[in-house]
Amino acid sequence: MAEPREVGSQATDAVDERHDDVGQTTSGRDSLELGHCPSEKSHLSGSVFEQIIENDRAYANDNYFMPCDEQEQTRLAITHQCFTSILNDQLSFQSIPHGTKRVLDVGTGTGDWAIAVAERFPNAEIVATDIACFQPTDIVPPNVFFEIDDAQEEWTFTDLFDFIHIRALSGAFRDWSSIYKEAFKHLRPNGMLEVADFGFVRTAESIPDSYLSIYNGACVTAANQAGIALGLEHMKKSVLEAAGFSVAKSRTFEVPLGTWMPDARKKVAGKMALISTLEGLEATSLRLLTRHTGWKADDVRDVCGKVQEELMRPGVRPSIPCQFTVARKLMM
């Protein structure tokens, strides 16, 4: 996503908030069938889902603005590697306790995080939910279960979780407070919720009348008309506290886009973040702009291409904030 100019102040009210560089912790429409989730626990086991094809991209339903096609799945896999690189090869900002029995991954996407956690915690049960099923169906740890579920509806889990993970879902929900209330209700006392997300792309120096600013303004306008908010507003301390949580810590890492930082590890994270960002420009904007602001698909792709060119220019030094917030359900 492109950066609104207020990004630096988006999380100023978080407890123990820090802002670091990486390395310092760190339309025509058709339909086609989706695959089935491999888990017997799937809420809709055996059901066939139809993808919606708009402007040559596939979507899981008629509402969510991000695609779910192979191109997006590849981007999500790269994004997962980017997150782990930012965290020094850890899977979460908050260490998951060794005695953890149940973990929930909301909006699991390709399932990379859930599978990795299942491998590191073989005695824990990992439940991973998403509105679409495109997780792997071949080699999956026996303790990970994929379920087709919409987190915006009432959660129906019968057993409580020790750790709930929500990542890279900015703009996915109209009402984040309801998501957090459901998470709070389904956590054990003293259980933890971790939310992680990227903010908006920014450059070292402002570029007057840039395509980045045009892209940004159009996406924010379209998101507002769609009734969703892009950025990191959903990670504010006040939003989580309103759901009953106690915010334990929050930190924002400044991730370089590309290899312009001299540090070797930052180059690795930066390379993956750049690929994810460049691919994400169209993924984020195509449905939003064509549906809510009247843009033509070709015009969206043209602007995305020009933004890509801007970000790749020598000396631009683009970066993106990546925020992690950890909240706890205190024992009563």
XYZ file of C-alpha atoms in Angstrom:
332
model
C 0.000 0.000 0.000
C 1.084 3.550 -0.591
C 1.786 5.727 2.389
C -0.507 8.418 3.723
C 1.579 11.178 5.179
C 0.383 10.562 8.743
C 1.771 7.029 8.938
C 4.346 7.938 11.544
C 1.609 8.773 14.029
C -0.651 5.809 13.419
C 0.215 3.915 16.597
C 1.313 6.562 19.037
C -0.990 5.411 21.827
C 0.330 1.836 22.108
C 1.949 0.608 25.313
C 5.714 0.057 25.135
C 5.623 1.317 21.567
C 8.948 1.498 19.750
C 9.892 2.262 16.185
C 12.977 0.500 14.886
C 14.766 -0.275 11.682
C 14.702 -3.943 10.706
C 17.637 -5.639 12.383
C 17.469 -3.801 15.679
C 15.448 -6.501 17.563
C 13.512 -6.969 14.715
C -14.777 -6.690 -15.595
C -16.168 -9.492 -16.990
C -17.088 -12.095 -14.398
C -16.987 -15.880 -14.596
C -16.608 -18.587 -11.974
C -14.477 -21.636 -11.365
C -14.235 -24.210 -8.638
C -11.976 -23.877 -5.620
C -10.376 -26.881 -3.976
C -11.451 -28.416 -0.679
C -9.797 -27.987 2.692
C -8.030 -31.176 3.732
C -9.317 -31.116 7.303
C -12.245 -33.184 8.486
C -12.921 -30.285 10.858
C -13.772 -27.919 8.029
C -17.030 -26.124 8.749
C -18.073 -26.750 5.168
C -16.310 -30.017 4.462
C -17.122 -31.369 1.022
C -18.587 -28.097 -0.240
C -17.539 -26.566 -3.532
C -16.744 -22.871 -3.603
C -16.858 -20.650 -6.622
C -14.222 -18.079 -7.283
C -15.400 -14.811 -8.754
C -13.277 -13.684 -11.695
C -13.029 -9.916 -12.162
C -10.566 -8.216 -14.453
C -8.570 -11.463 -14.789
C -8.120 -11.837 -11.015
C -9.890 -14.428 -8.840
C -11.657 -13.531 -5.588
C -13.057 -15.722 -2.807
C -16.383 -13.917 -2.576
C -18.233 -10.810 -3.679
C -16.998 -8.654 -0.791
C -13.323 -9.059 0.119
C -11.159 -6.802 -2.025
C -7.996 -8.938 -2.077
C -7.688 -11.734 -4.669
C -7.021 -15.396 -3.887
C -5.529 -16.620 -7.163
C -2.150 -18.258 -7.754
C -0.461 -14.901 -8.244
C -1.687 -13.740 -4.835
C -0.775 -17.031 -3.201
C 2.805 -16.595 -4.382
C 2.858 -13.077 -2.961
C 1.509 -14.309 0.384
C 4.222 -16.957 0.593
C 6.873 -14.279 0.033
C 5.177 -12.031 2.583
C 5.358 -14.827 5.162
C 9.110 -15.085 4.618
C 9.370 -11.323 4.956
C 7.632 -11.379 8.350
C 9.904 -14.136 9.662
C 12.973 -12.290 8.421
C 11.878 -9.136 10.238
C 11.522 -11.237 13.406
C 14.954 -12.898 13.139
C 13.467 -16.171 11.907
C 10.873 -16.246 14.684
C 7.216 -16.863 13.896
C 5.801 -14.302 16.299
C 6.825 -11.123 18.040
C 5.576 -12.539 21.344
C 7.118 -15.906 22.155
C 4.519 -18.655 22.164
C 4.763 -20.492 25.519
C 6.027 -24.081 25.313
C 2.960 -25.410 27.104
C 0.573 -23.947 24.539
C -2.204 -26.391 23.675
C -4.362 -24.524 21.146
C -3.485 -21.832 18.611
C -5.815 -20.022 16.191
C -4.606 -18.381 12.983
C -7.306 -16.062 11.622
C -7.155 -15.397 7.877
C -4.448 -17.998 7.340
C -4.176 -17.476 3.568
C -1.728 -20.051 2.214
C -1.325 -21.523 5.690
C 2.449 -21.011 5.874
C 2.386 -19.576 9.398
C 0.023 -22.230 10.756
C 2.087 -25.058 9.272
C 5.330 -23.625 10.640
C 3.831 -23.256 14.127
C 2.452 -26.801 13.967
C 5.926 -28.097 13.142
C 7.521 -26.206 16.037
C 4.755 -27.180 18.487
C 3.871 -30.778 17.579
C 1.864 -31.268 20.791
C -0.351 -28.242 20.170
C -3.494 -28.115 18.040
C -3.303 -25.400 15.389
C -6.600 -24.223 13.890
C -6.294 -22.059 10.784
C -9.306 -20.319 9.250
C -9.954 -18.451 6.023
C -12.889 -17.547 3.785
C -11.349 -19.551 0.939
C -9.486 -22.813 0.746
C -6.166 -22.700 -1.052
C -3.956 -24.210 1.616
C -1.746 -27.205 0.771
C -3.448 -30.582 0.583
C -0.408 -32.853 0.443
C 2.131 -32.676 3.274
C 0.481 -31.051 6.290
C 1.423 -31.697 9.937
C -1.195 -33.853 11.652
C -1.811 -31.201 14.316
C -2.890 -28.397 11.954
C -6.529 -28.115 10.893
C -7.766 -25.791 8.158
C -11.325 -24.547 8.391
C -13.393 -22.477 5.993
C -14.797 -19.719 8.146
C -15.609 -16.023 8.001
C -14.205 -14.275 11.070
C -16.806 -11.530 10.707
C -19.510 -13.984 11.724
C -19.961 -15.330 15.254
C -17.123 -17.651 16.215
C -18.372 -21.133 17.124
C -15.270 -22.787 18.603
C -16.121 -24.895 21.644
C -12.607 -24.971 23.175
C -10.617 -21.897 24.145
C -7.262 -20.919 22.664
C -3.962 -20.008 24.313
C -2.726 -17.866 21.416
C -4.588 -16.131 18.569
C -2.716 -14.789 15.564
C -4.006 -12.229 13.048
C -1.639 -11.008 10.333
C -1.786 -8.872 7.196
C -5.552 -8.328 7.235
C -5.677 -4.536 7.075
C -8.974 -3.610 5.416
C -10.352 -7.139 5.683
C -13.005 -6.300 8.283
C -15.492 -3.468 8.519
C -15.664 -3.746 12.303
C -12.403 -4.689 13.980
C -13.933 -4.219 17.422
C -16.218 -7.204 16.818
C -13.228 -9.297 15.703
C -11.352 -8.433 18.872
C -14.382 -9.148 21.046
C -14.682 -12.616 19.526
C -10.952 -13.183 20.036
C -11.237 -12.098 23.653
C -14.185 -14.430 24.224
C -12.314 -17.407 22.767
C -9.020 -16.943 24.632
C -8.180 -18.662 27.877
C -7.532 -16.379 30.853
C -4.004 -14.967 30.417
C -4.104 -15.966 26.739
C -2.534 -13.721 24.123
C -3.571 -12.096 20.867
C -0.918 -10.973 18.386
C -1.810 -8.700 15.479
C 0.743 -7.884 12.773
C 0.396 -5.729 9.693
C 2.162 -3.538 7.188
C 1.334 0.140 6.900
C 1.729 2.370 3.857
C 4.777 2.647 1.632
C 6.766 5.829 1.985
C 9.903 7.291 0.471
C 12.862 9.036 2.080
C 11.879 12.291 0.406
C 8.468 13.446 -0.687
C 7.952 13.322 -4.445
C 5.611 16.163 -5.534
C 2.631 14.989 -7.575
C 3.959 11.450 -7.523
C 2.062 8.444 -8.805
C 2.506 7.044 -5.298
C 0.392 9.877 -3.897
C -2.198 9.454 -6.666
C -2.391 5.730 -5.919
C -2.633 6.391 -2.201
C -5.406 8.941 -2.485
C -7.450 6.762 -4.808
C -7.138 3.680 -2.571
C -8.066 5.572 0.587
C -11.088 7.095 -1.136
C -12.225 3.730 -2.481
C -11.715 2.038 0.885
C -13.764 4.706 2.610
C -16.570 4.200 0.123
C -16.347 0.447 0.712
C -16.686 1.003 4.451
C -13.226 -0.278 5.376
C -10.036 1.338 6.641
C -6.572 0.680 5.248
C -3.441 1.171 7.316
C -2.768 0.421 10.968
C -5.703 2.052 12.728
C -7.041 -1.338 13.805
C -3.917 -1.901 15.913
C -4.404 1.068 18.212
C -4.329 0.416 21.927
C -7.744 2.024 22.375
C -9.410 -0.360 19.905
C -8.015 -3.437 21.635
C -8.759 -2.153 25.128
C -12.367 -1.490 24.164
C -12.698 -5.244 23.531
C -11.352 -6.050 27.001
C -7.681 -6.620 26.225
C -4.656 -5.270 28.049
C -2.065 -4.210 25.474
C 1.290 -5.611 26.575
C 3.564 -4.216 23.890
C 3.638 -2.798 20.410
C 6.551 -2.151 18.095
C 6.925 -0.807 14.587
C 9.851 -1.808 12.395
C 10.854 0.286 9.422
C 11.439 -2.202 6.608
C 13.468 -1.034 3.591
C 12.002 -1.912 0.210
C 14.860 -3.276 -1.818
C 18.541 -3.717 -1.058
C 19.548 -0.104 -0.453
C 20.331 -0.682 3.242
C 23.910 -1.884 3.880
C 23.030 -4.489 6.535
C 22.940 -8.002 5.053
C 19.815 -9.131 6.913
C 17.991 -5.940 6.050
C 18.798 -6.636 2.416
C 17.108 -10.043 2.681
C 13.988 -8.657 4.343
C 14.009 -5.681 2.002
C 14.175 -7.788 -1.130
C 11.175 -9.873 -0.059
C 9.271 -6.817 1.136
C 9.880 -5.120 -2.214
C 8.532 -8.086 -4.181
C 5.497 -8.366 -1.914
C 4.836 -4.634 -2.163
C 5.200 -4.373 -5.934
C 2.915 -7.371 -6.466
C 0.538 -6.055 -3.831
C -0.102 -2.751 -5.593
C -2.495 -4.288 -8.105
C -3.831 -6.863 -5.641
C -4.827 -4.142 -3.194
C -6.232 -1.611 -5.627
C -7.821 -3.399 -8.581
C -11.168 -4.372 -7.090
C -11.360 -1.315 -4.827
C -10.815 1.204 -7.606
C -12.880 -0.470 -10.329
C -15.830 -1.048 -8.009
C -15.903 2.069 -5.879
C -14.303 4.914 -7.835
C -15.121 4.038 -11.427
C -11.574 3.397 -12.616
C -10.967 1.196 -15.631
C -8.868 -1.903 -14.972
C -6.269 -0.788 -17.527
C -5.945 2.572 -15.772
C -5.411 0.863 -12.418
C -2.700 -1.338 -13.848
C -1.101 1.643 -15.580
C -0.838 3.602 -12.323
C 0.471 0.538 -10.499
C 3.174 0.200 -13.117
C 4.152 3.838 -12.732
C 4.287 3.484 -8.937
C 6.560 0.479 -9.391
C 8.845 2.552 -11.594
C 8.961 5.335 -8.991
C 9.850 2.974 -6.179
C 12.652 1.395 -8.219
C 14.368 4.668 -9.077
C 17.867 5.110 -7.621
C 17.928 7.278 -4.521
C 14.221 6.964 -3.712
C 14.887 4.641 -0.730
C 11.339 3.430 -0.136
C 10.310 1.690 3.075
C 7.236 0.314 4.776
C 6.329 0.175 8.474
C 5.556 -3.226 9.930
C 3.779 -3.179 13.287
C 3.313 -5.941 15.857
C 0.916 -5.528 18.770
C 0.478 -8.055 21.561
C -2.555 -7.975 23.847
C -3.448 -10.210 26.773
C -6.702 -11.426 28.285
C -5.990 -10.811 31.935
C -7.143 -13.296 34.536
C -10.178 -11.978 36.422
